[in-house]
Amino acid sequence: MRESPLPPERLWQRLAAIPDHTQAVPLTTTLSGPGSPSNGWAFTVRTALGPFHFDDTMTVESWDPPRLWRVRKTGRLEGWAEAVVHPYAGGSRVTWTEELWLGVPGLRRVTTRIGDRVGPWLFGRVLDRIVGVPS
């Protein structure tokens, strides 16, 4: 959860600019389909270092501006992510929840535990950059 002096509509604009999220994540690029984020919109986030890359495919499951979006991870990384914006103390508050695991049979429980430990730190840093919280 993060608080921002931005009004909810402005914070939503930052969160809704999904292709721009990669500006907050090193070594990533968004390869999006046609159109803009809405229910059913699919996109891919590519993480690359030199010739090596990994594609994380996702589909928007819920799109309710300026309050909520939810994406489902549909590739080797499975899971979901959700962002909810609320008015708060003259600005807004965003709650980002994410669950992810490696979609390899027999590894879900182990990789979910790793994601549960690393995810809040990793995605918290990303959220700070998107929301504009100083590091």
Short mmCIF file of N, CA, C and O in Angstrom, two decimals:
data_model
loop_
_atom_site.label_atom_id
_atom_site.label_comp_id
_atom_site.label_asym_id
_atom_site.label_seq_id
_atom_site.Cartn_x
_atom_site.Cartn_y
_atom_site.Cartn_z
N MET A 1 0.84 -1.16 0.00
CA MET A 1 0.00 0.00 0.00
C MET A 1 0.89 1.24 0.00
O MET A 1 1.91 1.29 0.68
N ARG A 2 0.47 2.22 -0.80
CA ARG A 2 1.20 3.47 -0.85
C ARG A 2 0.20 4.62 -0.82
O ARG A 2 -0.89 4.51 -1.35
N GLU A 3 0.61 5.73 -0.21
CA GLU A 3 -0.20 6.94 -0.19
C GLU A 3 0.45 7.95 -1.11
O GLU A 3 1.68 7.97 -1.27
N SER A 4 -0.38 8.79 -1.71
CA SER A 4 0.10 9.77 -2.67
C SER A 4 -0.67 11.07 -2.50
O SER A 4 -1.87 11.04 -2.19
N PRO A 5 -0.01 12.20 -2.71
CA PRO A 5 -0.74 13.47 -2.68
C PRO A 5 -1.58 13.66 -3.95
O PRO A 5 -2.38 14.57 -4.02
N LEU A 6 -1.38 12.80 -4.94
CA LEU A 6 -2.14 12.92 -6.19
C LEU A 6 -3.61 12.57 -5.96
O LEU A 6 -3.92 11.66 -5.19
N PRO A 7 -4.51 13.28 -6.65
CA PRO A 7 -5.91 12.87 -6.56
C PRO A 7 -6.09 11.49 -7.20
O PRO A 7 -5.28 11.08 -8.05
N PRO A 8 -7.12 10.76 -6.79
CA PRO A 8 -7.28 9.39 -7.31
C PRO A 8 -7.27 9.29 -8.83
O PRO A 8 -6.68 8.35 -9.39
N GLU A 9 -7.88 10.24 -9.52
CA GLU A 9 -7.92 10.17 -10.99
C GLU A 9 -6.51 10.25 -11.58
O GLU A 9 -6.19 9.57 -12.55
N ARG A 10 -5.67 11.10 -11.02
CA ARG A 10 -4.29 11.25 -11.52
C ARG A 10 -3.46 10.01 -11.19
O ARG A 10 -2.68 9.55 -12.02
N LEU A 11 -3.62 9.50 -9.99
CA LEU A 11 -2.90 8.28 -9.64
C LEU A 11 -3.35 7.13 -10.54
O LEU A 11 -2.54 6.33 -11.00
N TRP A 12 -4.65 7.06 -10.80
CA TRP A 12 -5.17 6.03 -11.71
C TRP A 12 -4.50 6.14 -13.08
O TRP A 12 -4.14 5.13 -13.68
N GLN A 13 -4.34 7.35 -13.59
CA GLN A 13 -3.70 7.52 -14.90
C GLN A 13 -2.32 6.87 -14.92
O GLN A 13 -1.94 6.23 -15.90
N ARG A 14 -1.57 7.04 -13.85
CA ARG A 14 -0.24 6.42 -13.79
C ARG A 14 -0.34 4.89 -13.73
O ARG A 14 0.41 4.19 -14.40
N LEU A 15 -1.27 4.39 -12.94
CA LEU A 15 -1.42 2.94 -12.82
C LEU A 15 -2.00 2.32 -14.09
O LEU A 15 -1.69 1.20 -14.44
N ALA A 16 -2.86 3.07 -14.78
CA ALA A 16 -3.51 2.57 -15.99
C ALA A 16 -2.58 2.58 -17.20
O ALA A 16 -2.87 1.92 -18.19
N ALA A 17 -1.48 3.29 -17.11
CA ALA A 17 -0.51 3.34 -18.21
C ALA A 17 0.39 2.10 -18.11
O ALA A 17 1.60 2.20 -17.91
N ILE A 18 -0.22 0.93 -18.24
CA ILE A 18 0.49 -0.32 -18.04
C ILE A 18 1.76 -0.43 -18.89
O ILE A 18 2.80 -0.84 -18.37
N PRO A 19 1.73 -0.06 -20.18
CA PRO A 19 2.98 -0.15 -20.94
C PRO A 19 4.12 0.69 -20.36
O PRO A 19 5.29 0.36 -20.52
N ASP A 20 3.78 1.76 -19.63
CA ASP A 20 4.81 2.62 -19.04
C ASP A 20 5.39 2.04 -17.75
O ASP A 20 6.41 2.53 -17.27
N HIS A 21 4.78 1.00 -17.18
CA HIS A 21 5.30 0.42 -15.95
C HIS A 21 6.73 -0.07 -16.11
O HIS A 21 7.50 -0.08 -15.15
N THR A 22 7.10 -0.45 -17.32
CA THR A 22 8.46 -0.98 -17.52
C THR A 22 9.52 0.11 -17.31
O THR A 22 10.68 -0.22 -17.13
N GLN A 23 9.13 1.38 -17.31
CA GLN A 23 10.09 2.43 -16.98
C GLN A 23 10.54 2.31 -15.53
O GLN A 23 11.60 2.80 -15.16
N ALA A 24 9.74 1.63 -14.72
CA ALA A 24 10.06 1.45 -13.30
C ALA A 24 10.73 0.11 -13.02
O ALA A 24 11.10 -0.17 -11.89
N VAL A 25 10.86 -0.72 -14.06
CA VAL A 25 11.42 -2.06 -13.89
C VAL A 25 12.62 -2.21 -14.83
O VAL A 25 12.44 -2.21 -16.05
N PRO A 26 13.82 -2.32 -14.29
CA PRO A 26 14.99 -2.45 -15.15
C PRO A 26 14.90 -3.67 -16.08
O PRO A 26 14.32 -4.69 -15.72
N LEU A 27 15.46 -3.53 -17.25
CA LEU A 27 15.61 -4.61 -18.23
C LEU A 27 14.29 -5.11 -18.82
O LEU A 27 14.22 -6.20 -19.36
N THR A 28 13.21 -4.32 -18.73
CA THR A 28 11.93 -4.77 -19.25
C THR A 28 11.38 -3.84 -20.33
O THR A 28 11.68 -2.65 -20.36
N THR A 29 10.54 -4.42 -21.19
CA THR A 29 9.83 -3.71 -22.24
C THR A 29 8.44 -4.32 -22.34
O THR A 29 8.30 -5.53 -22.22
N THR A 30 7.44 -3.49 -22.60
CA THR A 30 6.10 -4.01 -22.80
C THR A 30 5.83 -4.15 -24.28
O THR A 30 6.04 -3.21 -25.05
N LEU A 31 5.39 -5.33 -24.68
CA LEU A 31 4.98 -5.60 -26.05
C LEU A 31 3.46 -5.78 -25.98
O LEU A 31 2.98 -6.83 -25.57
N SER A 32 2.72 -4.73 -26.32
CA SER A 32 1.27 -4.81 -26.13
C SER A 32 0.55 -5.08 -27.43
O SER A 32 1.06 -4.79 -28.51
N GLY A 33 -0.63 -5.62 -27.28
CA GLY A 33 -1.49 -5.83 -28.41
C GLY A 33 -2.12 -4.52 -28.84
O GLY A 33 -1.88 -3.48 -28.25
N PRO A 34 -2.97 -4.57 -29.87
CA PRO A 34 -3.63 -3.34 -30.32
C PRO A 34 -4.60 -2.82 -29.27
O PRO A 34 -5.09 -3.57 -28.44
N GLY A 35 -4.85 -1.54 -29.34
CA GLY A 35 -5.79 -0.92 -28.41
C GLY A 35 -5.12 -0.51 -27.13
O GLY A 35 -3.89 -0.46 -27.02
N SER A 36 -5.95 -0.21 -26.16
CA SER A 36 -5.44 0.22 -24.86
C SER A 36 -6.05 -0.67 -23.78
O SER A 36 -7.00 -1.40 -24.03
N PRO A 37 -5.49 -0.61 -22.58
CA PRO A 37 -5.97 -1.49 -21.51
C PRO A 37 -7.48 -1.40 -21.30
O PRO A 37 -8.05 -0.31 -21.23
N SER A 38 -8.10 -2.56 -21.24
CA SER A 38 -9.53 -2.73 -20.97
C SER A 38 -9.73 -4.22 -20.72
O SER A 38 -8.80 -5.01 -20.88
N ASN A 39 -10.92 -4.63 -20.34
CA ASN A 39 -11.17 -6.05 -20.11
C ASN A 39 -10.80 -6.86 -21.35
O ASN A 39 -11.20 -6.52 -22.46
N GLY A 40 -10.00 -7.90 -21.14
CA GLY A 40 -9.60 -8.78 -22.23
C GLY A 40 -8.35 -8.38 -22.98
O GLY A 40 -7.83 -9.15 -23.78
N TRP A 41 -7.82 -7.18 -22.72
CA TRP A 41 -6.62 -6.71 -23.42
C TRP A 41 -5.43 -7.55 -22.99
O TRP A 41 -5.23 -7.81 -21.80
N ALA A 42 -4.65 -8.01 -23.94
CA ALA A 42 -3.49 -8.85 -23.65
C ALA A 42 -2.20 -8.09 -23.94
O ALA A 42 -2.15 -7.26 -24.85
N PHE A 43 -1.18 -8.41 -23.16
CA PHE A 43 0.12 -7.79 -23.36
C PHE A 43 1.20 -8.73 -22.85
O PHE A 43 0.94 -9.69 -22.13
N THR A 44 2.41 -8.42 -23.23
CA THR A 44 3.57 -9.21 -22.83
C THR A 44 4.62 -8.27 -22.27
O THR A 44 4.88 -7.21 -22.85
N VAL A 45 5.21 -8.65 -21.15
CA VAL A 45 6.34 -7.90 -20.61
C VAL A 45 7.57 -8.76 -20.84
O VAL A 45 7.63 -9.90 -20.39
N ARG A 46 8.53 -8.21 -21.57
CA ARG A 46 9.76 -8.94 -21.88
C ARG A 46 10.88 -8.42 -20.99
O ARG A 46 11.15 -7.23 -20.92
N THR A 47 11.52 -9.34 -20.28
CA THR A 47 12.71 -9.04 -19.51
C THR A 47 13.88 -9.59 -20.30
O THR A 47 13.87 -10.76 -20.68
N ALA A 48 14.87 -8.74 -20.57
CA ALA A 48 15.97 -9.16 -21.42
C ALA A 48 17.30 -8.64 -20.90
O ALA A 48 17.39 -7.54 -20.37
N LEU A 49 18.31 -9.46 -21.06
CA LEU A 49 19.68 -9.08 -20.78
C LEU A 49 20.50 -9.62 -21.94
O LEU A 49 20.67 -10.84 -22.07
N GLY A 50 20.93 -8.69 -22.81
CA GLY A 50 21.63 -9.12 -24.01
C GLY A 50 20.71 -9.99 -24.86
O GLY A 50 19.53 -9.67 -25.04
N PRO A 51 21.21 -11.11 -25.36
CA PRO A 51 20.38 -11.97 -26.22
C PRO A 51 19.38 -12.85 -25.45
O PRO A 51 18.54 -13.51 -26.05
N PHE A 52 19.47 -12.87 -24.15
CA PHE A 52 18.60 -13.72 -23.35
C PHE A 52 17.36 -12.94 -22.92
O PHE A 52 17.47 -11.81 -22.45
N HIS A 53 16.18 -13.56 -23.09
CA HIS A 53 14.97 -12.87 -22.68
C HIS A 53 13.93 -13.87 -22.16
O HIS A 53 14.00 -15.06 -22.44
N PHE A 54 13.00 -13.30 -21.41
CA PHE A 54 11.90 -14.05 -20.83
C PHE A 54 10.63 -13.24 -21.04
O PHE A 54 10.60 -12.05 -20.72
N ASP A 55 9.60 -13.85 -21.61
CA ASP A 55 8.33 -13.16 -21.85
C ASP A 55 7.30 -13.56 -20.80
O ASP A 55 7.07 -14.74 -20.55
N ASP A 56 6.67 -12.56 -20.19
CA ASP A 56 5.63 -12.75 -19.19
C ASP A 56 4.33 -12.24 -19.82
O ASP A 56 4.14 -11.04 -19.97
N THR A 57 3.45 -13.17 -20.24
CA THR A 57 2.21 -12.80 -20.90
C THR A 57 1.10 -12.58 -19.88
O THR A 57 1.04 -13.26 -18.87
N MET A 58 0.25 -11.59 -20.17
CA MET A 58 -0.81 -11.22 -19.22
C MET A 58 -2.06 -10.78 -19.98
O MET A 58 -1.98 -10.32 -21.11
N THR A 59 -3.20 -10.91 -19.29
CA THR A 59 -4.49 -10.47 -19.83
C THR A 59 -5.22 -9.69 -18.74
O THR A 59 -5.24 -10.11 -17.58
N VAL A 60 -5.81 -8.55 -19.12
CA VAL A 60 -6.59 -7.76 -18.17
C VAL A 60 -7.90 -8.49 -17.90
O VAL A 60 -8.67 -8.78 -18.82
N GLU A 61 -8.14 -8.79 -16.62
CA GLU A 61 -9.38 -9.45 -16.20
C GLU A 61 -10.44 -8.46 -15.74
O GLU A 61 -11.63 -8.69 -15.93
N SER A 62 -10.02 -7.38 -15.10
CA SER A 62 -10.95 -6.36 -14.61
C SER A 62 -10.35 -4.99 -14.90
O SER A 62 -9.17 -4.77 -14.66
N TRP A 63 -11.20 -4.09 -15.36
CA TRP A 63 -10.78 -2.72 -15.66
C TRP A 63 -11.92 -1.81 -15.26
O TRP A 63 -12.94 -1.73 -15.95
N ASP A 64 -11.78 -1.13 -14.13
CA ASP A 64 -12.83 -0.31 -13.57
C ASP A 64 -12.28 1.06 -13.18
O ASP A 64 -12.03 1.32 -12.00
N PRO A 65 -12.02 1.93 -14.18
CA PRO A 65 -11.45 3.25 -13.89
C PRO A 65 -12.39 4.09 -13.04
O PRO A 65 -13.59 4.01 -13.22
N PRO A 66 -11.88 4.92 -12.20
CA PRO A 66 -10.49 5.10 -11.78
C PRO A 66 -10.19 4.36 -10.49
O PRO A 66 -9.45 4.86 -9.64
N ARG A 67 -10.73 3.15 -10.35
CA ARG A 67 -10.63 2.46 -9.08
C ARG A 67 -9.79 1.20 -9.10
O ARG A 67 -8.98 0.97 -8.22
N LEU A 68 -9.97 0.32 -10.09
CA LEU A 68 -9.37 -1.00 -10.00
C LEU A 68 -8.98 -1.55 -11.36
O LEU A 68 -9.69 -1.35 -12.35
N TRP A 69 -7.82 -2.22 -11.39
CA TRP A 69 -7.51 -3.12 -12.50
C TRP A 69 -6.92 -4.40 -11.94
O TRP A 69 -6.35 -4.41 -10.87
N ARG A 70 -7.11 -5.48 -12.70
CA ARG A 70 -6.58 -6.79 -12.32
C ARG A 70 -6.12 -7.49 -13.57
O ARG A 70 -6.83 -7.51 -14.58
N VAL A 71 -4.90 -8.03 -13.52
CA VAL A 71 -4.37 -8.80 -14.66
C VAL A 71 -4.08 -10.22 -14.23
O VAL A 71 -3.74 -10.48 -13.07
N ARG A 72 -4.22 -11.13 -15.16
CA ARG A 72 -3.91 -12.55 -14.96
C ARG A 72 -2.66 -12.85 -15.76
O ARG A 72 -2.58 -12.55 -16.94
N LYS A 73 -1.66 -13.45 -15.10
CA LYS A 73 -0.44 -13.88 -15.77
C LYS A 73 -0.72 -15.23 -16.41
O LYS A 73 -1.23 -16.13 -15.74
N THR A 74 -0.40 -15.36 -17.69
CA THR A 74 -0.83 -16.54 -18.45
C THR A 74 0.32 -17.33 -19.08
O THR A 74 0.06 -18.24 -19.85
N GLY A 75 1.54 -17.00 -18.77
CA GLY A 75 2.67 -17.68 -19.38
C GLY A 75 3.36 -18.61 -18.41
O GLY A 75 2.73 -19.24 -17.56
N ARG A 76 4.69 -18.70 -18.53
CA ARG A 76 5.46 -19.54 -17.60
C ARG A 76 5.33 -19.05 -16.17
O ARG A 76 5.34 -19.82 -15.23
N LEU A 77 5.27 -17.72 -16.03
CA LEU A 77 4.93 -17.16 -14.73
C LEU A 77 3.41 -17.08 -14.68
O LEU A 77 2.80 -16.51 -15.57
N GLU A 78 2.81 -17.68 -13.68
CA GLU A 78 1.37 -17.64 -13.54
C GLU A 78 1.02 -16.83 -12.30
O GLU A 78 1.86 -16.61 -11.43
N GLY A 79 -0.23 -16.43 -12.21
CA GLY A 79 -0.69 -15.68 -11.06
C GLY A 79 -1.52 -14.50 -11.48
O GLY A 79 -2.13 -14.50 -12.55
N TRP A 80 -1.52 -13.46 -10.66
CA TRP A 80 -2.33 -12.29 -10.93
C TRP A 80 -1.75 -11.08 -10.18
O TRP A 80 -0.96 -11.23 -9.27
N ALA A 81 -2.19 -9.91 -10.61
CA ALA A 81 -1.83 -8.66 -9.94
C ALA A 81 -3.07 -7.77 -9.96
O ALA A 81 -3.85 -7.80 -10.92
N GLU A 82 -3.23 -7.00 -8.89
CA GLU A 82 -4.39 -6.12 -8.78
C GLU A 82 -3.98 -4.81 -8.14
O GLU A 82 -3.20 -4.80 -7.18
N ALA A 83 -4.48 -3.72 -8.68
CA ALA A 83 -4.25 -2.39 -8.11
C ALA A 83 -5.61 -1.75 -7.82
O ALA A 83 -6.49 -1.75 -8.69
N VAL A 84 -5.77 -1.23 -6.60
CA VAL A 84 -7.02 -0.59 -6.19
C VAL A 84 -6.67 0.81 -5.66
O VAL A 84 -5.79 0.94 -4.80
N VAL A 85 -7.36 1.82 -6.16
CA VAL A 85 -7.13 3.21 -5.77
C VAL A 85 -8.33 3.71 -4.96
O VAL A 85 -9.48 3.50 -5.35
N HIS A 86 -8.02 4.38 -3.84
CA HIS A 86 -9.05 4.96 -2.98
C HIS A 86 -8.67 6.41 -2.67
O HIS A 86 -7.48 6.70 -2.49
N PRO A 87 -9.67 7.31 -2.55
CA PRO A 87 -9.36 8.65 -2.03
C PRO A 87 -8.86 8.51 -0.60
O PRO A 87 -9.31 7.63 0.14
N TYR A 88 -7.90 9.37 -0.23
CA TYR A 88 -7.35 9.28 1.13
C TYR A 88 -6.67 10.59 1.50
O TYR A 88 -5.77 11.05 0.79
N ALA A 89 -7.06 11.20 2.58
CA ALA A 89 -6.39 12.34 3.21
C ALA A 89 -5.91 13.40 2.22
O ALA A 89 -4.75 13.76 2.20
N GLY A 90 -6.80 13.87 1.39
CA GLY A 90 -6.44 14.92 0.45
C GLY A 90 -5.68 14.42 -0.76
O GLY A 90 -5.24 15.20 -1.59
N GLY A 91 -5.51 13.15 -0.90
CA GLY A 91 -4.83 12.55 -2.05
C GLY A 91 -5.45 11.20 -2.34
O GLY A 91 -6.67 11.09 -2.48
N SER A 92 -4.61 10.20 -2.39
CA SER A 92 -5.12 8.86 -2.67
C SER A 92 -4.21 7.80 -2.06
O SER A 92 -3.09 8.07 -1.65
N ARG A 93 -4.75 6.61 -2.03
CA ARG A 93 -4.03 5.45 -1.53
C ARG A 93 -4.20 4.35 -2.56
O ARG A 93 -5.29 4.14 -3.07
N VAL A 94 -3.12 3.63 -2.85
CA VAL A 94 -3.20 2.50 -3.76
C VAL A 94 -2.73 1.24 -3.03
O VAL A 94 -1.76 1.28 -2.28
N THR A 95 -3.48 0.18 -3.24
CA THR A 95 -3.09 -1.13 -2.72
C THR A 95 -2.78 -2.00 -3.93
O THR A 95 -3.64 -2.14 -4.82
N TRP A 96 -1.59 -2.53 -3.99
CA TRP A 96 -1.16 -3.41 -5.07
C TRP A 96 -0.95 -4.78 -4.44
O TRP A 96 -0.17 -4.94 -3.51
N THR A 97 -1.67 -5.76 -4.97
CA THR A 97 -1.55 -7.12 -4.49
C THR A 97 -1.15 -7.99 -5.66
O THR A 97 -1.71 -7.85 -6.75
N GLU A 98 -0.20 -8.86 -5.44
CA GLU A 98 0.27 -9.71 -6.53
C GLU A 98 0.60 -11.08 -5.97
O GLU A 98 1.14 -11.21 -4.89
N GLU A 99 0.24 -12.08 -6.75
CA GLU A 99 0.62 -13.44 -6.43
C GLU A 99 1.17 -14.05 -7.71
O GLU A 99 0.56 -13.95 -8.77
N LEU A 100 2.35 -14.65 -7.60
CA LEU A 100 2.91 -15.27 -8.78
C LEU A 100 3.68 -16.51 -8.41
O LEU A 100 4.16 -16.67 -7.30
N TRP A 101 3.74 -17.42 -9.39
CA TRP A 101 4.45 -18.68 -9.21
C TRP A 101 4.91 -19.14 -10.57
O TRP A 101 4.41 -18.68 -11.61
N LEU A 102 5.87 -20.01 -10.59
CA LEU A 102 6.37 -20.60 -11.82
C LEU A 102 5.42 -21.70 -12.23
O LEU A 102 5.11 -22.59 -11.44
N GLY A 103 4.92 -21.62 -13.45
CA GLY A 103 3.92 -22.58 -13.93
C GLY A 103 4.52 -23.89 -14.38
O GLY A 103 4.26 -24.35 -15.48
N VAL A 104 5.29 -24.50 -13.52
CA VAL A 104 5.87 -25.82 -13.79
C VAL A 104 5.24 -26.80 -12.81
O VAL A 104 5.27 -26.55 -11.60
N PRO A 105 4.66 -27.88 -13.33
CA PRO A 105 4.01 -28.84 -12.43
C PRO A 105 4.93 -29.25 -11.27
O PRO A 105 6.11 -29.53 -11.46
N GLY A 106 4.37 -29.24 -10.07
CA GLY A 106 5.11 -29.64 -8.89
C GLY A 106 5.90 -28.53 -8.22
O GLY A 106 6.40 -28.70 -7.12
N LEU A 107 6.05 -27.38 -8.88
CA LEU A 107 6.84 -26.28 -8.31
C LEU A 107 5.99 -25.11 -7.80
O LEU A 107 6.52 -24.17 -7.24
N ARG A 108 4.69 -25.18 -8.00
CA ARG A 108 3.85 -24.04 -7.63
C ARG A 108 4.00 -23.69 -6.15
O ARG A 108 4.17 -22.52 -5.80
N ARG A 109 3.93 -24.67 -5.26
CA ARG A 109 3.99 -24.37 -3.83
C ARG A 109 5.31 -23.71 -3.46
O ARG A 109 5.34 -22.73 -2.72
N VAL A 110 6.40 -24.23 -3.98
CA VAL A 110 7.73 -23.68 -3.67
C VAL A 110 7.88 -22.28 -4.24
O VAL A 110 8.31 -21.35 -3.55
N THR A 111 7.51 -22.10 -5.52
CA THR A 111 7.71 -20.78 -6.14
C THR A 111 6.72 -19.75 -5.60
O THR A 111 7.04 -18.57 -5.57
N THR A 112 5.55 -20.19 -5.14
CA THR A 112 4.63 -19.25 -4.50
C THR A 112 5.24 -18.73 -3.20
O THR A 112 5.17 -17.53 -2.91
N ARG A 113 5.86 -19.59 -2.44
CA ARG A 113 6.51 -19.15 -1.19
C ARG A 113 7.62 -18.14 -1.47
O ARG A 113 7.76 -17.15 -0.76
N ILE A 114 8.40 -18.40 -2.50
CA ILE A 114 9.48 -17.47 -2.87
C ILE A 114 8.86 -16.14 -3.28
O ILE A 114 9.29 -15.07 -2.85
N GLY A 115 7.83 -16.19 -4.14
CA GLY A 115 7.15 -14.98 -4.57
C GLY A 115 6.55 -14.20 -3.42
O GLY A 115 6.59 -12.97 -3.39
N ASP A 116 5.99 -14.92 -2.44
CA ASP A 116 5.40 -14.26 -1.28
C ASP A 116 6.44 -13.51 -0.46
O ASP A 116 6.13 -12.51 0.19
N ARG A 117 7.66 -13.98 -0.46
CA ARG A 117 8.73 -13.32 0.32
C ARG A 117 9.39 -12.19 -0.46
O ARG A 117 9.66 -11.14 0.07
N VAL A 118 9.68 -12.44 -1.73
CA VAL A 118 10.40 -11.47 -2.56
C VAL A 118 9.45 -10.43 -3.15
O VAL A 118 9.80 -9.27 -3.31
N GLY A 119 8.22 -10.85 -3.47
CA GLY A 119 7.26 -9.99 -4.16
C GLY A 119 7.00 -8.65 -3.50
O GLY A 119 7.07 -7.62 -4.17
N PRO A 120 6.68 -8.61 -2.19
CA PRO A 120 6.40 -7.31 -1.58
C PRO A 120 7.56 -6.32 -1.70
O PRO A 120 7.35 -5.13 -1.95
N TRP A 121 8.77 -6.80 -1.56
CA TRP A 121 9.93 -5.91 -1.70
C TRP A 121 10.08 -5.47 -3.16
O TRP A 121 10.19 -4.28 -3.44
N LEU A 122 10.05 -6.42 -4.07
CA LEU A 122 10.25 -6.12 -5.49
C LEU A 122 9.14 -5.23 -6.03
O LEU A 122 9.40 -4.16 -6.60
N PHE A 123 7.90 -5.63 -5.84
CA PHE A 123 6.80 -4.86 -6.40
C PHE A 123 6.56 -3.57 -5.62
O PHE A 123 6.04 -2.60 -6.18
N GLY A 124 6.94 -3.53 -4.36
CA GLY A 124 6.87 -2.29 -3.60
C GLY A 124 7.77 -1.22 -4.20
O GLY A 124 7.39 -0.06 -4.31
N ARG A 125 8.96 -1.62 -4.61
CA ARG A 125 9.89 -0.67 -5.25
C ARG A 125 9.33 -0.18 -6.58
O ARG A 125 9.44 1.00 -6.91
N VAL A 126 8.74 -1.08 -7.34
CA VAL A 126 8.13 -0.71 -8.62
C VAL A 126 6.98 0.25 -8.36
O VAL A 126 6.86 1.29 -9.02
N LEU A 127 6.13 -0.07 -7.40
CA LEU A 127 5.00 0.78 -7.08
C LEU A 127 5.46 2.16 -6.63
O LEU A 127 4.89 3.17 -7.02
N ASP A 128 6.51 2.23 -5.83
CA ASP A 128 7.07 3.52 -5.42
C ASP A 128 7.43 4.37 -6.63
O ASP A 128 7.16 5.57 -6.67
N ARG A 129 8.03 3.76 -7.62
CA ARG A 129 8.44 4.50 -8.82
C ARG A 129 7.22 4.96 -9.63
O ARG A 129 7.21 6.07 -10.14
N ILE A 130 6.22 4.10 -9.76
CA ILE A 130 5.02 4.46 -10.52
C ILE A 130 4.27 5.58 -9.83
O ILE A 130 3.85 6.55 -10.44
N VAL A 131 4.11 5.48 -8.51
CA VAL A 131 3.36 6.45 -7.73
C VAL A 131 4.16 7.74 -7.53
O VAL A 131 3.60 8.81 -7.33
N GLY A 132 5.48 7.65 -7.58
CA GLY A 132 6.31 8.82 -7.41
C GLY A 132 6.80 9.01 -5.99
O GLY A 132 7.13 10.13 -5.59
N VAL A 133 6.85 7.91 -5.22
CA VAL A 133 7.38 7.97 -3.86
C VAL A 133 8.89 8.03 -3.95
O VAL A 133 9.52 7.21 -4.63
N PRO A 134 9.56 8.99 -3.27
CA PRO A 134 11.03 9.05 -3.32
C PRO A 134 11.66 7.81 -2.70
O PRO A 134 11.14 7.27 -1.72
N SER A 135 12.75 7.35 -3.30
CA SER A 135 13.47 6.16 -2.78
C SER A 135 14.31 6.52 -1.59
O SER A 135 14.80 7.56 -1.43
#
